[in-house]
Amino acid sequence: MSLRRANAWGASQACASALLVGFLLVPVAALVLTLRWADFLDGLRHPLLLPALRLSLLTTGTSLALVVVLGSLLAWRIARNPGRVSRWMEAITQLPAVIPPAVAGVGLLLAFGRRGLFGGWLAAHGIAPAFTTPAVVMAEAFVSAPFFVQAAIAAFRRVDENLLVVARTLGASPFRTFLRVGLPLAGPGLVAGAAMSWARSLGEFGATLLFAGNLTGRTQTLPLAVYTAMESDLRAAQALSLVMVAVAFALLFVLRRMAPGAALPAPEARGA
Amino acid sequence: MLEVRVARRLGALDLAIELSLDRETVLVAGPNGAGKSTLLRLLLGVLRPDAGRVAVDGAVLFDGDAAIDVPAEERRLAYLPQDYALFPHLDVLGNATFGLSALDRRERVRRATGWLERLGAGHLLDRSPSALSGGERQRVALARALVRTPRALLLDEPFASLDPIARRQLRASLSGWLREWRLPALIVSHDPADAELADRIAVVEDGRVVQQGTSSELRRAPASAFVAELTGTAAAVPEPVP
């Protein structure tokens, strides 16, 4: 009886695994398998591709840099100063992860658009971000920041407090302690967070469409180019999609290589 | 000379401690939660006293009345936490030179290797901390602290994470070194055997020093059940009536 139960349990795990893994793999496989080589090469010559690729790399690179620099400082502060303020700041940074991207786009427009909360003030200083390339960066930073910040907080919390105290007694200022002890020890976690955050902003669609629009060469990133191409030419959309998959895989591979997390010793094995 | 008068409330702990150390070793003993580690954090400058004064060799590190609070990195106090806290991302030499960033590279390496050799860890330079034994870690951590010619030495449970044999060996080595360096040294411990390192013992309970003296003075007239336990005279003190 118990043996039969064990078998049934094993079989359900196998079925569930096969079903879900298959479901997740099939669309990616379909992208590759249903495209003839000649069509793919045609798709690569599509006039939307190059501007969109360039814009995507430029904007996601910029938003990643912003998120990593500001996010690291914020995460360090939250990790090292437990308290009500930190808990609130942590909760707020998680908000964009649960807001639908289209809603984020509306929010960004209502905040920074021409008629938005800060729109008038910004316009008075000659800044009108909506429907420009900076708007794309803002949308991407907004939706991707939670992924980096959450990972960074977790990584910084794992750094042993005693190491930081010792660093201070050895003459390191708080900033140098962050630089020489906090950052290197949290490194693998930070890179993993940056990779997740970057992947999220590369795929960003809804907030960008609503806040930045879909202007070739200025606000049309790869996902928007796929959407636009779909309307006229499925093959081109498919080729663009494959380029995105390739770019994503390549960058994630590089980031993983940069963070040999497993090769790093655990934060100091305790005791003898 | 290390002069300490600090007060701090922290959760349930109400700490008010006065201690004065010449060039001698004082063991701060006490039960868990008595405030021993908090005392170290107050001295190091990573936790701010509510009031009081801390001075070493005439230099004021903290003075609540005069609003003096020297930052931790400028106090020149050597600190050895219980697990020695070697930086896991640096090798032994990297650990030992960490506190010498003001010097050029050759001088840094010269001083660090000098101290590592004196403490019998000169052969470990390129090792990772994770590949060291507990005793080796303690030697490296001591060298790392001493290259900065500290004004006083603060050790938190220096032998707690060692096996009994290493503990005995290192206690003997440390005892010799402490006599040689003649620095004010504060050793926090709950192990009665560590008393042999110390010139004096200060017993802390509930954030207060309840008794101070040499270990024979404490044995002669233990002021509390804990002191009696610590000095091995527990049987001489009547059990408290429940």
Short mmCIF file of C-alpha atoms in Angstrom, two decimals:
data_model
loop_
_atom_site.label_atom_id
_atom_site.label_comp_id
_atom_site.label_asym_id
_atom_site.label_seq_id
_atom_site.Cartn_x
_atom_site.Cartn_y
_atom_site.Cartn_z
CA MET A 1 0.00 0.00 0.00
CA SER A 2 2.63 2.46 1.10
CA LEU A 3 4.81 1.31 -1.78
CA ARG A 4 1.96 1.94 -4.23
CA ARG A 5 1.47 5.35 -2.68
CA ALA A 6 5.15 6.11 -3.06
CA ASN A 7 4.96 5.05 -6.71
CA ALA A 8 1.94 7.27 -7.30
CA TRP A 9 3.74 10.20 -5.68
CA GLY A 10 6.81 9.61 -7.86
CA ALA A 11 4.65 9.34 -10.96
CA SER A 12 2.79 12.58 -10.21
CA GLN A 13 6.08 14.41 -9.82
CA ALA A 14 7.33 13.03 -13.11
CA CYS A 15 4.10 13.98 -14.91
CA ALA A 16 3.96 17.48 -13.45
CA SER A 17 7.63 18.06 -14.29
CA ALA A 18 7.25 16.84 -17.87
CA LEU A 19 4.10 18.89 -18.39
CA LEU A 20 5.45 22.18 -17.08
CA VAL A 21 8.96 21.91 -18.53
CA GLY A 22 7.43 20.95 -21.88
CA PHE A 23 4.99 23.86 -21.78
CA LEU A 24 7.80 26.31 -20.98
CA LEU A 25 10.10 24.94 -23.66
CA VAL A 26 7.70 24.52 -26.58
CA PRO A 27 7.16 28.25 -27.42
CA VAL A 28 10.90 28.92 -27.43
CA ALA A 29 11.47 25.85 -29.56
CA ALA A 30 8.67 26.92 -31.91
CA LEU A 31 10.41 30.26 -32.45
CA VAL A 32 13.45 28.40 -33.74
CA LEU A 33 11.89 25.39 -35.46
CA THR A 34 9.19 27.09 -37.54
CA LEU A 35 11.50 29.56 -39.24
CA ARG A 36 13.35 28.74 -42.46
CA TRP A 37 16.95 29.98 -42.65
CA ALA A 38 16.21 32.20 -45.67
CA ASP A 39 13.26 33.79 -43.87
CA PHE A 40 15.44 34.40 -40.84
CA LEU A 41 18.07 36.17 -42.96
CA ASP A 42 15.29 38.21 -44.60
CA GLY A 43 13.97 39.10 -41.15
CA LEU A 44 17.40 40.26 -40.05
CA ARG A 45 17.41 42.77 -42.91
CA HIS A 46 14.08 44.18 -41.75
CA PRO A 47 14.41 47.98 -41.42
CA LEU A 48 13.03 47.97 -37.84
CA LEU A 49 15.64 45.60 -36.48
CA LEU A 50 18.86 47.60 -36.27
CA PRO A 51 17.41 50.82 -34.74
CA ALA A 52 15.42 48.77 -32.22
CA LEU A 53 18.43 46.63 -31.26
CA ARG A 54 20.63 49.70 -30.80
CA LEU A 55 17.96 51.49 -28.78
CA SER A 56 17.30 48.46 -26.59
CA LEU A 57 20.99 48.01 -25.74
CA LEU A 58 21.42 51.72 -25.08
CA THR A 59 18.34 52.15 -22.88
CA THR A 60 18.61 48.87 -20.96
CA GLY A 61 22.32 49.55 -20.39
CA THR A 62 21.55 53.01 -19.02
CA SER A 63 18.67 51.86 -16.84
CA LEU A 64 20.76 48.96 -15.53
CA ALA A 65 23.60 51.31 -14.58
CA LEU A 66 21.15 53.64 -12.78
CA VAL A 67 19.43 50.80 -10.97
CA VAL A 68 22.70 49.14 -9.93
CA VAL A 69 24.35 52.30 -8.59
CA LEU A 70 21.34 53.77 -6.79
CA GLY A 71 20.00 50.34 -5.84
CA SER A 72 23.27 49.20 -4.25
CA LEU A 73 23.40 52.23 -1.97
CA LEU A 74 19.72 51.88 -1.08
CA ALA A 75 20.01 48.14 -0.45
CA TRP A 76 23.10 48.63 1.74
CA ARG A 77 21.25 51.18 3.82
CA ILE A 78 18.21 48.93 4.20
CA ALA A 79 20.30 45.85 5.01
CA ARG A 80 22.45 47.60 7.61
CA ASN A 81 19.78 49.72 9.33
CA PRO A 82 16.88 47.52 10.33
CA GLY A 83 13.93 49.58 11.45
CA ARG A 84 10.59 50.93 10.42
CA VAL A 85 11.95 53.33 7.80
CA SER A 86 13.92 50.52 6.17
CA ARG A 87 10.90 48.23 6.17
CA TRP A 88 8.82 50.90 4.44
CA MET A 89 11.50 51.64 1.88
CA GLU A 90 11.86 47.93 1.14
CA ALA A 91 8.11 47.57 0.66
CA ILE A 92 7.98 50.58 -1.68
CA THR A 93 10.83 49.25 -3.83
CA GLN A 94 8.86 46.02 -4.27
CA LEU A 95 5.74 47.82 -5.46
CA PRO A 96 6.67 48.03 -9.18
CA ALA A 97 7.10 44.25 -9.29
CA VAL A 98 3.42 43.66 -8.57
CA ILE A 99 1.97 46.59 -10.56
CA PRO A 100 0.96 45.61 -14.12
CA PRO A 101 3.37 47.31 -16.58
CA ALA A 102 0.54 49.12 -18.38
CA VAL A 103 -0.55 50.62 -15.06
CA ALA A 104 3.07 51.66 -14.44
CA GLY A 105 3.01 53.41 -17.81
CA VAL A 106 -0.15 55.34 -16.88
CA GLY A 107 1.43 56.25 -13.53
CA LEU A 108 4.64 57.48 -15.15
CA LEU A 109 2.59 59.57 -17.59
CA LEU A 110 0.50 61.07 -14.76
CA ALA A 111 3.69 61.89 -12.82
CA PHE A 112 6.12 63.08 -15.48
CA GLY A 113 3.90 63.66 -18.55
CA ARG A 114 3.18 67.14 -19.89
CA ARG A 115 0.05 67.41 -17.73
CA GLY A 116 1.42 65.23 -14.92
CA LEU A 117 2.19 66.02 -11.27
CA PHE A 118 5.74 67.19 -12.05
CA GLY A 119 5.14 67.82 -15.76
CA GLY A 120 4.67 71.58 -15.39
CA TRP A 121 7.71 71.98 -13.16
CA LEU A 122 9.84 69.85 -15.50
CA ALA A 123 8.62 71.74 -18.57
CA ALA A 124 9.54 75.03 -16.89
CA HIS A 125 13.12 73.68 -16.73
CA GLY A 126 13.01 72.64 -20.37
CA ILE A 127 12.50 68.94 -19.63
CA ALA A 128 9.66 66.96 -21.20
CA PRO A 129 10.57 63.29 -20.87
CA ALA A 130 7.33 61.68 -22.10
CA PHE A 131 7.64 60.07 -25.57
CA THR A 132 11.42 60.51 -25.69
CA THR A 133 14.34 58.08 -25.25
CA PRO A 134 14.79 59.08 -21.58
CA ALA A 135 11.17 57.99 -21.03
CA VAL A 136 12.15 54.51 -22.22
CA VAL A 137 14.98 54.44 -19.67
CA MET A 138 12.62 55.62 -16.93
CA ALA A 139 10.03 52.95 -17.76
CA GLU A 140 12.69 50.24 -17.79
CA ALA A 141 14.26 51.40 -14.54
CA PHE A 142 10.85 51.53 -12.90
CA VAL A 143 9.85 47.98 -13.74
CA SER A 144 13.29 46.39 -13.27
CA ALA A 145 14.55 48.07 -10.07
CA PRO A 146 12.69 45.70 -7.67
CA PHE A 147 14.55 42.68 -9.04
CA PHE A 148 17.97 44.17 -8.37
CA VAL A 149 17.12 45.83 -5.06
CA GLN A 150 15.60 42.68 -3.58
CA ALA A 151 18.60 40.56 -4.57
CA ALA A 152 21.02 43.21 -3.30
CA ILE A 153 19.31 43.48 0.09
CA ALA A 154 19.45 39.70 0.51
CA ALA A 155 23.12 39.60 -0.54
CA PHE A 156 24.12 42.45 1.79
CA ARG A 157 22.22 40.89 4.71
CA ARG A 158 24.30 37.74 4.34
CA VAL A 159 27.53 39.69 4.98
CA ASP A 160 28.69 38.92 8.53
CA GLU A 161 28.37 42.01 10.73
CA ASN A 162 31.64 41.15 12.52
CA LEU A 163 33.60 41.50 9.27
CA LEU A 164 32.33 45.06 8.94
CA VAL A 165 33.15 45.91 12.56
CA VAL A 166 36.66 44.48 12.15
CA ALA A 167 37.16 46.45 8.94
CA ARG A 168 36.29 49.64 10.82
CA THR A 169 38.74 48.84 13.63
CA LEU A 170 41.39 48.30 10.93
CA GLY A 171 41.02 51.90 9.83
CA ALA A 172 38.45 51.59 7.06
CA SER A 173 35.83 54.36 6.85
CA PRO A 174 32.20 53.27 6.43
CA PHE A 175 32.50 53.92 2.69
CA ARG A 176 35.73 51.93 2.36
CA THR A 177 34.18 49.13 4.40
CA PHE A 178 31.30 49.04 1.91
CA LEU A 179 33.72 49.06 -1.03
CA ARG A 180 36.35 46.60 0.21
CA VAL A 181 34.22 44.18 2.25
CA GLY A 182 30.49 44.63 1.56
CA LEU A 183 30.62 44.79 -2.25
CA PRO A 184 33.04 41.90 -2.87
CA LEU A 185 31.25 39.57 -0.47
CA ALA A 186 27.84 40.42 -1.91
CA GLY A 187 29.24 40.36 -5.47
CA PRO A 188 27.70 37.13 -6.79
CA GLY A 189 24.29 38.07 -5.40
CA LEU A 190 24.54 41.55 -6.91
CA VAL A 191 25.45 40.18 -10.36
CA ALA A 192 22.60 37.68 -10.22
CA GLY A 193 20.21 40.51 -9.28
CA ALA A 194 21.58 42.68 -12.08
CA ALA A 195 21.01 39.85 -14.56
CA MET A 196 17.37 39.41 -13.50
CA SER A 197 16.82 43.14 -13.54
CA TRP A 198 18.39 43.50 -16.96
CA ALA A 199 16.33 40.66 -18.41
CA ARG A 200 13.19 42.31 -17.08
CA SER A 201 14.00 45.68 -18.63
CA LEU A 202 14.98 44.12 -21.98
CA GLY A 203 11.50 42.59 -22.20
CA GLU A 204 9.72 45.71 -20.96
CA PHE A 205 6.75 46.53 -23.21
CA GLY A 206 3.61 47.95 -21.56
CA ALA A 207 5.02 50.85 -19.55
CA THR A 208 7.26 51.83 -22.46
CA LEU A 209 4.37 51.83 -24.96
CA LEU A 210 2.19 54.05 -22.75
CA PHE A 211 4.83 56.44 -21.42
CA ALA A 212 7.33 56.56 -24.29
CA GLY A 213 5.29 55.55 -27.32
CA ASN A 214 6.48 53.53 -30.29
CA LEU A 215 8.67 55.79 -32.43
CA THR A 216 11.27 54.05 -34.59
CA GLY A 217 14.82 54.94 -33.53
CA ARG A 218 13.68 56.97 -30.52
CA THR A 219 11.40 54.87 -28.33
CA GLN A 220 10.86 51.67 -30.28
CA THR A 221 12.77 48.99 -28.39
CA LEU A 222 13.01 45.35 -29.52
CA PRO A 223 9.72 44.19 -27.93
CA LEU A 224 7.88 47.13 -29.50
CA ALA A 225 9.52 46.38 -32.84
CA VAL A 226 8.31 42.78 -32.60
CA TYR A 227 4.81 44.07 -31.91
CA THR A 228 4.95 46.47 -34.86
CA ALA A 229 6.38 43.86 -37.21
CA MET A 230 3.65 41.39 -36.20
CA GLU A 231 1.07 43.66 -37.83
CA SER A 232 2.64 43.34 -41.26
CA ASP A 233 4.96 40.37 -41.33
CA LEU A 234 4.96 37.42 -38.93
CA ARG A 235 8.32 36.17 -40.29
CA ALA A 236 10.01 39.47 -39.48
CA ALA A 237 8.51 39.45 -35.99
CA GLN A 238 9.83 35.94 -35.52
CA ALA A 239 13.33 36.89 -36.69
CA LEU A 240 13.32 39.88 -34.32
CA SER A 241 12.18 37.64 -31.50
CA LEU A 242 15.03 35.24 -32.18
CA VAL A 243 17.50 38.11 -32.09
CA MET A 244 16.11 39.10 -28.68
CA VAL A 245 16.37 35.56 -27.37
CA ALA A 246 19.96 35.39 -28.62
CA VAL A 247 20.90 38.74 -27.09
CA ALA A 248 19.30 37.78 -23.78
CA PHE A 249 21.04 34.42 -23.65
CA ALA A 250 24.40 35.95 -24.59
CA LEU A 251 24.25 38.65 -21.92
CA LEU A 252 22.98 36.32 -19.24
CA PHE A 253 25.80 33.93 -20.08
CA VAL A 254 28.38 36.70 -19.72
CA LEU A 255 26.87 37.83 -16.41
CA ARG A 256 26.88 34.29 -15.07
CA ARG A 257 30.53 33.94 -16.04
CA MET A 258 31.30 37.19 -14.24
CA ALA A 259 29.76 35.86 -11.02
CA PRO A 260 31.25 32.46 -10.27
CA GLY A 261 29.03 32.32 -7.20
CA ALA A 262 29.66 28.66 -6.51
CA ALA A 263 33.44 29.14 -6.56
CA LEU A 264 33.36 31.63 -3.69
CA PRO A 265 33.74 30.27 -0.17
CA ALA A 266 30.72 30.56 2.08
CA PRO A 267 30.84 33.69 4.31
CA GLU A 268 33.53 32.15 6.53
CA ALA A 269 32.99 28.68 7.88
CA ARG A 270 32.36 29.13 11.59
CA GLY A 271 34.57 27.57 14.20
CA ALA A 272 37.52 25.32 13.68
CA MET B 1 46.15 52.98 30.16
CA LEU B 2 42.54 52.38 29.15
CA GLU B 3 39.89 54.22 31.14
CA VAL B 4 36.28 53.25 30.63
CA ARG B 5 33.09 54.72 32.03
CA VAL B 6 30.10 53.94 29.81
CA ALA B 7 26.34 53.78 30.20
CA ARG B 8 23.90 52.49 27.64
CA ARG B 9 20.36 51.16 27.60
CA LEU B 10 19.73 48.54 24.94
CA GLY B 11 16.47 46.62 25.05
CA ALA B 12 16.30 44.86 28.42
CA LEU B 13 19.96 45.58 29.16
CA ASP B 14 20.84 48.58 31.31
CA LEU B 15 24.60 48.80 31.16
CA ALA B 16 26.77 51.05 33.35
CA ILE B 17 30.38 49.94 33.58
CA GLU B 18 33.52 51.52 34.97
CA LEU B 19 36.88 49.89 34.35
CA SER B 20 40.46 51.04 34.34
CA LEU B 21 43.30 49.04 32.82
CA ASP B 22 46.97 49.76 33.06
CA ARG B 23 49.32 47.82 30.79
CA GLU B 24 47.71 44.64 32.04
CA THR B 25 45.24 41.99 31.00
CA VAL B 26 41.75 42.07 32.47
CA LEU B 27 39.31 39.26 32.01
CA VAL B 28 35.70 40.42 31.76
CA ALA B 29 33.67 37.42 32.83
CA GLY B 30 29.93 37.09 33.16
CA PRO B 31 26.92 35.04 32.16
CA ASN B 32 25.36 35.30 28.69
CA GLY B 33 23.44 38.52 28.20
CA ALA B 34 25.32 40.32 30.98
CA GLY B 35 26.51 42.95 28.50
CA LYS B 36 30.07 41.77 27.81
CA SER B 37 29.90 42.00 24.04
CA THR B 38 27.90 45.23 24.23
CA LEU B 39 30.75 46.68 26.31
CA LEU B 40 33.19 45.84 23.50
CA ARG B 41 30.94 47.45 20.87
CA LEU B 42 30.72 50.60 23.01
CA LEU B 43 34.51 50.77 23.30
CA LEU B 44 35.07 50.10 19.59
CA GLY B 45 32.80 52.95 18.55
CA VAL B 46 30.25 50.91 16.62
CA LEU B 47 27.65 51.44 19.34
CA ARG B 48 27.27 54.85 20.96
CA PRO B 49 27.13 55.13 24.75
CA ASP B 50 24.28 57.21 26.17
CA ALA B 51 26.80 58.82 28.50
CA GLY B 52 30.32 58.36 29.80
CA ARG B 53 33.95 58.74 28.86
CA VAL B 54 36.47 56.43 27.17
CA ALA B 55 40.14 57.34 27.00
CA VAL B 56 43.27 55.44 26.08
CA ASP B 57 46.82 56.67 26.77
CA GLY B 58 45.43 60.14 27.41
CA ALA B 59 43.55 60.32 24.09
CA VAL B 60 39.81 60.77 24.58
CA LEU B 61 37.83 58.41 22.33
CA PHE B 62 34.41 59.26 23.69
CA ASP B 63 33.13 61.92 26.02
CA GLY B 64 29.38 62.39 26.29
CA ASP B 65 29.66 65.77 28.02
CA ALA B 66 32.21 67.21 25.61
CA ALA B 67 30.43 65.69 22.58
CA ILE B 68 33.56 63.80 21.56
CA ASP B 69 32.98 60.59 19.62
CA VAL B 70 36.02 59.45 17.65
CA PRO B 71 34.90 57.24 14.73
CA ALA B 72 35.73 53.52 15.00
CA GLU B 73 38.35 53.69 12.23
CA GLU B 74 40.40 56.28 14.12
CA ARG B 75 40.40 54.66 17.58
CA ARG B 76 43.31 52.28 16.97
CA LEU B 77 41.81 49.56 19.14
CA ALA B 78 42.51 46.00 18.06
CA TYR B 79 39.45 43.77 18.04
CA LEU B 80 39.29 39.99 17.76
CA PRO B 81 35.74 38.66 17.52
CA GLN B 82 34.97 35.12 18.56
CA ASP B 83 35.23 33.63 15.05
CA TYR B 84 38.20 35.94 14.25
CA ALA B 85 36.31 37.38 11.23
CA LEU B 86 39.02 36.93 8.63
CA PHE B 87 37.93 38.40 5.30
CA PRO B 88 36.98 35.31 3.27
CA HIS B 89 37.61 37.02 -0.08
CA LEU B 90 41.23 37.88 0.77
CA ASP B 91 44.17 35.56 1.36
CA VAL B 92 46.19 35.64 4.58
CA LEU B 93 48.51 38.39 3.33
CA GLY B 94 45.52 40.39 2.05
CA ASN B 95 43.94 40.11 5.49
CA ALA B 96 47.12 41.12 7.29
CA THR B 97 47.72 44.15 5.06
CA PHE B 98 44.08 45.34 5.15
CA GLY B 99 44.72 47.84 7.93
CA LEU B 100 47.80 49.37 6.32
CA SER B 101 46.27 51.10 3.29
CA ALA B 102 48.06 54.34 4.12
CA LEU B 103 51.45 52.75 3.40
CA ASP B 104 52.96 51.82 0.05
CA ARG B 105 52.72 48.23 -1.05
CA ARG B 106 56.29 47.14 -0.13
CA GLU B 107 56.09 48.56 3.37
CA ARG B 108 52.65 47.00 3.86
CA VAL B 109 53.89 43.55 2.89
CA ARG B 110 57.07 43.95 4.97
CA ARG B 111 55.18 44.82 8.14
CA ALA B 112 52.44 42.25 7.68
CA THR B 113 54.83 39.38 6.96
CA GLY B 114 56.94 40.47 9.93
CA TRP B 115 54.01 40.10 12.30
CA LEU B 116 52.75 36.90 10.68
CA GLU B 117 56.21 35.38 11.16
CA ARG B 118 56.43 36.48 14.79
CA LEU B 119 53.12 34.78 15.49
CA GLY B 120 54.10 31.61 13.65
CA ALA B 121 51.90 32.15 10.60
CA GLY B 122 54.58 33.26 8.14
CA HIS B 123 54.17 30.15 6.00
CA LEU B 124 50.47 30.79 5.30
CA LEU B 125 50.70 34.00 3.22
CA ASP B 126 48.78 32.89 0.12
CA ARG B 127 46.29 30.64 1.90
CA SER B 128 42.59 31.33 1.94
CA PRO B 129 41.07 31.73 5.42
CA SER B 130 38.75 28.79 4.74
CA ALA B 131 41.84 26.54 4.46
CA LEU B 132 43.17 27.48 7.93
CA SER B 133 42.73 25.71 11.24
CA GLY B 134 41.12 27.57 14.13
CA GLY B 135 44.50 28.22 15.72
CA GLU B 136 45.98 29.53 12.47
CA ARG B 137 43.01 31.83 12.04
CA GLN B 138 43.56 33.32 15.46
CA ARG B 139 47.23 33.96 14.72
CA VAL B 140 46.39 35.65 11.41
CA ALA B 141 43.68 37.75 13.04
CA LEU B 142 46.08 38.84 15.78
CA ALA B 143 48.74 39.75 13.23
CA ARG B 144 46.17 41.68 11.19
CA ALA B 145 45.23 43.71 14.29
CA LEU B 146 48.77 44.23 15.59
CA VAL B 147 50.31 45.59 12.37
CA ARG B 148 48.52 48.82 13.18
CA THR B 149 50.27 49.16 16.57
CA PRO B 150 46.99 49.39 18.45
CA ARG B 151 46.63 51.21 21.76
CA ALA B 152 44.66 48.39 23.36
CA LEU B 153 43.53 44.88 22.58
CA LEU B 154 39.91 43.70 22.84
CA LEU B 155 39.27 39.97 22.54
CA ASP B 156 35.81 38.41 22.50
CA GLU B 157 35.80 34.76 23.63
CA PRO B 158 39.22 34.17 22.03
CA PHE B 159 39.18 30.37 22.42
CA ALA B 160 35.49 29.51 22.22
CA SER B 161 35.66 28.21 18.66
CA LEU B 162 38.75 26.02 19.16
CA ASP B 163 39.05 22.36 20.06
CA PRO B 164 40.47 21.64 23.56
CA ILE B 165 44.05 20.91 22.42
CA ALA B 166 44.35 24.00 20.24
CA ARG B 167 42.74 25.97 23.05
CA ARG B 168 45.42 24.96 25.55
CA GLN B 169 48.26 25.66 23.12
CA LEU B 170 46.93 29.04 22.07
CA ARG B 171 46.14 30.10 25.60
CA ALA B 172 49.77 29.47 26.48
CA SER B 173 51.02 31.37 23.39
CA LEU B 174 48.67 34.27 23.97
CA SER B 175 49.67 34.46 27.62
CA GLY B 176 53.32 34.87 26.58
CA TRP B 177 52.51 37.40 23.87
CA LEU B 178 50.38 39.52 26.19
CA ARG B 179 53.24 39.72 28.68
CA GLU B 180 55.62 40.65 25.86
CA TRP B 181 53.42 43.35 24.28
CA ARG B 182 52.37 45.01 27.52
CA LEU B 183 49.21 46.47 26.02
CA PRO B 184 46.02 47.07 27.95
CA ALA B 185 44.05 43.97 27.00
CA LEU B 186 40.41 43.22 27.70
CA ILE B 187 39.37 39.59 27.28
CA VAL B 188 35.68 38.81 27.32
CA SER B 189 35.01 35.22 28.28
CA HIS B 190 32.77 32.92 30.24
CA ASP B 191 35.44 30.21 30.48
CA PRO B 192 37.03 30.12 33.99
CA ALA B 193 40.19 28.63 32.46
CA ASP B 194 40.84 31.94 30.68
CA ALA B 195 41.48 33.49 34.10
CA GLU B 196 45.08 32.24 33.93
CA LEU B 197 45.71 34.80 31.15
CA ALA B 198 44.60 37.71 33.24
CA ASP B 199 46.18 39.92 35.89
CA ARG B 200 42.72 40.80 37.12
CA ILE B 201 39.16 39.64 36.68
CA ALA B 202 36.12 41.90 36.42
CA VAL B 203 32.83 40.07 36.79
CA VAL B 204 29.90 41.63 34.95
CA GLU B 205 26.30 40.73 35.71
CA ASP B 206 23.20 42.56 34.44
CA GLY B 207 25.29 45.36 32.96
CA ARG B 208 27.24 46.12 36.16
CA VAL B 209 30.69 45.16 37.46
CA VAL B 210 29.78 43.16 40.57
CA GLN B 211 33.31 42.30 41.63
CA GLN B 212 36.91 43.01 40.61
CA GLY B 213 40.19 41.54 41.73
CA THR B 214 42.79 38.87 41.19
CA SER B 215 41.47 35.36 40.86
CA SER B 216 42.62 34.48 44.42
CA GLU B 217 40.83 37.55 45.80
CA LEU B 218 37.67 36.47 44.02
CA ARG B 219 38.04 32.92 45.29
CA ARG B 220 38.45 34.12 48.86
CA ALA B 221 35.27 36.21 48.92
CA PRO B 222 32.99 35.58 45.93
CA ALA B 223 30.37 38.33 45.76
CA SER B 224 27.78 36.30 43.89
CA ALA B 225 26.81 32.78 42.95
CA PHE B 226 28.25 33.35 39.49
CA VAL B 227 31.63 34.43 40.88
CA ALA B 228 31.66 31.37 43.11
CA GLU B 229 30.87 29.20 40.11
CA LEU B 230 33.56 30.93 38.07
CA THR B 231 36.28 30.50 40.67
CA GLY B 232 35.24 26.98 41.54
CA THR B 233 34.12 27.76 45.08
CA ALA B 234 30.43 27.28 44.44
CA ALA B 235 30.14 24.71 47.24
CA ALA B 236 31.31 27.27 49.81
CA VAL B 237 28.37 29.58 49.11
CA PRO B 238 24.97 28.62 50.50
CA GLU B 239 22.40 27.91 47.78
CA PRO B 240 19.97 30.80 47.37
CA VAL B 241 16.65 29.97 49.00
CA PRO B 242 14.10 29.34 46.25
#
